[in-house]
CSV table of C-alpha atoms in Angstrom, one decimal:
chain,number,residue,atom,x,y,z
Q,74,ASN,CA,-27.1,91.6,-112.1
Q,75,ALA,CA,-27.8,93.5,-109.2
Q,76,GLY,CA,-24.9,94.3,-108.6
Q,77,VAL,CA,-23.9,95.9,-105.9
Q,78,THR,CA,-26.5,95.1,-102.8
Q,79,GLN,CA,-26.3,97.1,-99.3
Q,80,THR,CA,-28.0,96.4,-95.6
Q,81,PRO,CA,-29.9,97.9,-94.3
Q,82,LYS,CA,-30.5,100.9,-96.4
Q,83,PHE,CA,-30.8,103.7,-92.7
Q,84,ARG,CA,-30.2,102.5,-89.2
Q,85,ILE,CA,-30.0,104.1,-86.0
Q,86,LEU,CA,-28.1,102.9,-83.2
Q,87,LYS,CA,-27.1,104.1,-79.9
Q,88,ILE,CA,-23.8,105.3,-78.4
Q,89,GLY,CA,-21.6,101.2,-76.9
Q,90,GLN,CA,-24.3,99.4,-79.3
Q,91,SER,CA,-22.5,97.2,-82.7
Q,92,MET,CA,-24.0,96.5,-85.9
Q,93,THR,CA,-23.1,94.4,-89.2
Q,94,LEU,CA,-23.7,95.8,-92.6
Q,95,GLN,CA,-23.9,93.5,-95.1
Q,96,CYS,CA,-22.5,93.8,-98.7
Q,97,THR,CA,-23.3,91.4,-100.9
Q,98,GLN,CA,-22.3,91.7,-105.2
Q,99,ASP,CA,-22.5,89.4,-107.4
Q,100,MET,CA,-20.5,90.3,-110.1
Q,101,ASN,CA,-17.6,88.1,-109.4
Q,102,HIS,CA,-15.3,90.9,-108.3
Q,103,ASN,CA,-12.5,89.7,-106.6
Q,104,TYR,CA,-11.6,93.5,-105.1
Q,105,MET,CA,-14.6,94.9,-102.4
Q,106,TYR,CA,-14.3,97.9,-100.6
Q,107,TRP,CA,-16.1,100.2,-97.8
Q,108,TYR,CA,-16.0,103.8,-97.1
Q,109,ARG,CA,-17.0,106.8,-95.3
Q,110,GLN,CA,-18.7,109.7,-96.8
Q,111,ASP,CA,-19.2,112.5,-94.0
Q,112,PRO,CA,-21.3,115.7,-95.2
Q,113,GLY,CA,-19.9,117.4,-97.8
Q,114,MET,CA,-16.9,115.6,-98.4
Q,115,GLY,CA,-15.5,112.8,-100.4
Q,116,LEU,CA,-15.1,109.2,-99.8
Q,117,LYS,CA,-12.9,107.6,-97.1
Q,118,LEU,CA,-11.8,104.4,-97.5
Q,119,ILE,CA,-11.9,102.1,-94.6
Q,120,TYR,CA,-10.7,98.4,-95.3
Q,121,TYR,CA,-10.6,96.9,-98.3
Q,122,SER,CA,-10.2,93.4,-99.6
Q,123,VAL,CA,-8.5,91.5,-102.9
Q,124,GLY,CA,-9.8,88.6,-102.5
Q,125,ALA,CA,-11.5,85.4,-99.9
Q,126,GLY,CA,-9.7,85.7,-96.8
Q,127,ILE,CA,-7.7,89.0,-97.6
Q,128,THR,CA,-8.6,91.9,-95.8
Q,129,ASP,CA,-6.2,95.2,-95.4
Q,130,LYS,CA,-6.9,98.5,-93.9
Q,131,GLY,CA,-7.4,101.6,-95.8
Q,132,GLU,CA,-6.7,105.2,-94.6
Q,133,VAL,CA,-10.1,105.3,-91.6
Q,134,PRO,CA,-10.1,102.0,-90.3
Q,135,ASN,CA,-10.0,102.7,-86.2
Q,136,GLY,CA,-13.6,101.1,-84.8
Q,137,TYR,CA,-14.1,99.1,-87.9
Q,138,ASN,CA,-13.4,95.2,-88.5
Q,139,VAL,CA,-14.2,93.1,-91.6
Q,140,SER,CA,-14.1,90.2,-93.0
Q,141,ARG,CA,-14.0,88.3,-96.3
Q,142,SER,CA,-14.8,84.5,-95.7
Q,143,THR,CA,-16.8,84.6,-99.7
Q,144,THR,CA,-15.7,86.1,-103.1
Q,145,GLU,CA,-19.7,87.4,-102.9
Q,146,ASP,CA,-19.9,89.0,-99.0
Q,147,PHE,CA,-17.7,91.5,-97.3
Q,148,PRO,CA,-19.7,93.0,-94.0
Q,149,LEU,CA,-18.5,95.7,-91.9
Q,150,ARG,CA,-18.6,95.4,-87.7
Q,151,LEU,CA,-18.9,98.3,-85.7
Q,152,GLU,CA,-18.3,97.7,-82.4
Q,153,LEU,CA,-18.5,99.9,-79.8
Q,154,ALA,CA,-20.5,102.4,-82.1
Q,155,ALA,CA,-19.3,106.5,-81.3
Q,156,PRO,CA,-21.2,109.2,-81.9
Q,157,SER,CA,-18.2,110.3,-84.5
Q,158,GLN,CA,-19.2,107.3,-86.9
Q,159,THR,CA,-22.8,108.8,-87.4
Q,160,SER,CA,-22.0,108.4,-91.7
Q,161,VAL,CA,-22.7,107.0,-94.5
Q,162,TYR,CA,-21.4,103.7,-95.3
Q,163,PHE,CA,-20.6,102.7,-99.1
Q,164,CYS,CA,-19.2,98.9,-99.9
Q,165,ALA,CA,-17.4,99.3,-103.6
Q,166,SER,CA,-16.1,96.0,-106.0
Q,167,SER,CA,-14.3,95.9,-108.8
Q,168,THR,CA,-12.3,93.8,-111.7
Q,169,PRO,CA,-8.7,92.6,-110.1
Q,170,GLY,CA,-5.7,91.9,-113.1
Q,171,HIS,CA,-3.5,94.2,-114.8
Q,172,LEU,CA,-5.6,97.1,-116.1
Q,173,LEU,CA,-7.6,98.8,-113.1
Q,174,GLY,CA,-10.9,99.3,-113.7
Q,175,PRO,CA,-13.8,101.3,-112.1
Q,176,GLN,CA,-15.4,100.4,-109.0
Q,177,HIS,CA,-18.8,99.8,-108.6
Q,178,PHE,CA,-20.5,101.5,-105.9
Q,179,GLY,CA,-24.0,100.2,-103.9
Q,180,ASP,CA,-26.2,103.0,-102.8
Q,181,GLY,CA,-25.0,102.9,-99.0
Q,182,THR,CA,-26.2,102.8,-95.5
Q,183,ARG,CA,-26.9,105.6,-93.6
Q,184,LEU,CA,-26.1,105.4,-90.2
Q,185,SER,CA,-26.5,107.7,-87.6
Q,186,ILE,CA,-25.2,107.3,-83.4
Q,187,LEU,CA,-27.0,108.9,-80.8
M,724,GLY,CA,-0.4,114.6,-97.5
M,725,GLU,CA,-1.0,113.6,-101.4
M,726,SER,CA,-4.6,114.8,-102.4
M,727,VAL,CA,-7.5,115.5,-105.2
M,728,GLY,CA,-9.6,118.1,-105.3
M,729,LEU,CA,-11.8,120.6,-106.7
M,730,HIS,CA,-11.7,124.1,-107.7
M,731,LEU,CA,-15.1,125.0,-107.3
M,732,PRO,CA,-17.6,123.5,-104.7
M,733,THR,CA,-20.8,124.7,-106.3
M,734,LEU,CA,-21.4,125.7,-110.2
M,735,SER,CA,-24.6,126.6,-112.1
M,736,VAL,CA,-25.7,125.9,-115.2
M,737,GLN,CA,-27.9,126.5,-117.5
M,738,GLU,CA,-30.0,123.7,-119.4
M,739,GLY,CA,-28.5,123.2,-122.8
M,740,ASP,CA,-25.2,124.6,-122.0
M,741,ASN,CA,-21.6,122.7,-121.9
M,742,SER,CA,-20.5,122.4,-118.4
M,743,ILE,CA,-16.6,122.5,-117.5
M,744,ILE,CA,-15.8,120.2,-113.9
M,745,ASN,CA,-12.8,120.8,-112.6
M,746,CYS,CA,-10.2,119.0,-110.4
M,747,ALA,CA,-6.7,119.3,-109.1
M,748,TYR,CA,-4.4,115.7,-108.1
M,749,SER,CA,-1.2,116.5,-106.2
M,750,ASN,CA,0.1,112.6,-106.5
M,751,SER,CA,2.5,112.4,-109.3
M,752,ALA,CA,2.4,108.9,-109.0
M,753,SER,CA,-1.6,108.6,-110.4
M,754,ASP,CA,-1.9,107.3,-113.4
M,755,TYR,CA,-5.3,106.6,-113.4
M,756,PHE,CA,-8.4,109.0,-113.1
M,757,ILE,CA,-12.5,108.9,-112.2
M,758,TRP,CA,-15.2,110.5,-112.1
M,759,TYR,CA,-18.2,110.0,-110.2
M,760,LYS,CA,-21.6,110.7,-110.1
M,761,GLN,CA,-23.5,111.2,-106.7
M,762,GLU,CA,-27.4,111.5,-106.6
M,763,SER,CA,-29.2,112.7,-103.8
M,764,GLY,CA,-29.4,109.3,-102.0
M,765,LYS,CA,-27.0,107.4,-104.4
M,766,GLY,CA,-24.1,106.0,-104.3
M,767,PRO,CA,-21.2,107.5,-106.6
M,768,GLN,CA,-22.1,105.9,-110.3
M,769,PHE,CA,-18.9,105.7,-112.5
M,770,ILE,CA,-19.3,108.4,-115.8
M,771,ILE,CA,-15.5,108.3,-117.2
M,772,ASP,CA,-12.2,107.2,-116.8
M,773,ILE,CA,-8.5,107.7,-118.3
M,774,ARG,CA,-4.9,106.7,-117.7
M,775,SER,CA,-1.8,109.2,-118.3
M,776,ASN,CA,-1.6,107.3,-121.0
M,777,MET,CA,-3.7,109.4,-122.6
M,778,ASP,CA,-4.5,113.2,-122.8
M,779,LYS,CA,-8.6,112.7,-123.7
M,780,ARG,CA,-11.2,110.5,-123.7
M,781,GLN,CA,-14.7,110.0,-124.7
M,782,GLY,CA,-17.9,109.2,-123.7
M,783,GLN,CA,-21.8,110.2,-124.4
M,784,ARG,CA,-22.2,113.4,-123.9
M,785,VAL,CA,-19.0,113.1,-121.6
M,786,THR,CA,-15.2,114.6,-122.8
M,787,VAL,CA,-12.3,113.9,-119.8
M,788,LEU,CA,-9.1,115.7,-120.3
M,789,LEU,CA,-6.3,115.1,-118.3
M,790,ASN,CA,-3.2,117.2,-118.4
M,791,LYS,CA,0.1,115.7,-116.5
M,792,THR,CA,1.8,118.8,-117.0
M,793,VAL,CA,0.0,120.5,-113.9
M,794,LYS,CA,-1.5,118.2,-112.5
M,795,HIS,CA,-5.4,118.8,-113.6
M,796,LEU,CA,-8.4,117.2,-114.2
M,797,SER,CA,-11.6,118.3,-116.5
M,798,LEU,CA,-15.0,116.9,-116.9
M,799,GLN,CA,-16.6,118.8,-119.7
M,800,ILE,CA,-20.4,117.8,-120.1
M,801,ALA,CA,-21.7,118.7,-123.4
M,802,ALA,CA,-25.6,120.1,-123.6
M,803,THR,CA,-26.2,119.9,-120.4
M,804,GLN,CA,-29.7,118.6,-118.7
M,805,PRO,CA,-31.7,118.5,-115.8
M,806,GLY,CA,-30.7,115.4,-114.9
M,807,ASP,CA,-27.3,116.2,-114.7
M,808,SER,CA,-27.6,117.6,-111.6
M,809,ALA,CA,-25.4,115.9,-108.6
M,810,VAL,CA,-22.2,116.0,-107.3
M,811,TYR,CA,-19.1,115.4,-109.0
M,812,PHE,CA,-16.3,113.3,-107.4
M,813,CYS,CA,-12.8,113.0,-109.0
M,814,ALA,CA,-10.5,110.0,-108.2
M,815,GLU,CA,-7.1,109.0,-108.2
M,816,SER,CA,-5.2,105.6,-107.9
M,817,PRO,CA,-1.7,105.1,-108.4
M,818,THR,CA,-1.5,101.5,-110.9
M,819,ASN,CA,-0.1,98.7,-109.6
M,820,THR,CA,-0.5,95.3,-111.0
M,821,GLY,CA,-2.1,92.9,-108.7
M,822,THR,CA,-3.0,95.4,-106.0
M,823,ALA,CA,-6.4,96.8,-104.9
M,824,SER,CA,-7.4,100.1,-106.8
M,825,LYS,CA,-7.2,102.9,-103.5
M,826,LEU,CA,-8.7,105.5,-105.1
M,827,THR,CA,-8.7,109.0,-103.6
M,828,PHE,CA,-11.6,111.0,-103.5
M,829,GLY,CA,-11.9,114.6,-103.8
M,830,THR,CA,-14.9,116.2,-102.3
M,831,GLY,CA,-17.2,117.0,-104.9
M,832,THR,CA,-18.2,119.9,-107.0
M,833,ARG,CA,-22.4,119.8,-106.7
M,834,LEU,CA,-23.7,121.1,-110.5
M,835,GLN,CA,-26.7,122.8,-110.5
M,836,VAL,CA,-28.5,123.1,-114.0
M,837,THR,CA,-31.5,125.8,-114.2
M,838,LEU,CA,-34.2,126.2,-117.1
């Protein structure tokens, strides 16, 4: 299994541009998440989804949008990119249910806004 | 607000010694805890987890200890190897049936293994 796959691995954007970070998982996990990680810091939750068609805001959602049309895919959209959005973005997935399981992470997208 | 933090930002350990990485949490409603390992350029990798109905859980060369009284979590790595060099994160979550596991992450501890 590939697990959680993120594309692209690196990207440089100009201020005001937009882009979509792709995330797909092949573990049939219902739950998916987007985090950002700033240098020397832990991960902060941007958005999450508990299933296709259902999304909700995390701790730092401003400037981002998500959609969840399928179980496998959870793209993150940046509109009007700003320097403050320079970060490493991680997508994760996990199983639902009565007993929580660990989140499984992709290897990240490193995004610079110049 | 509620947060998860770490006592030491960097820990240097000699190869073969045991490592202990500590984590304090403040959310008394947290009942699920995870340790992740993050190598340079990679995403966090699950190491071990523990639920609040347990005090200790062991894996391969790793042990997690949970002290709910003082809201403290630790990760012990036995016979530390160079491949253990990485940043280690603790994370916590309240468990709610049917909802996403919204983890709160600490800032991380860098483990450096010296030869």
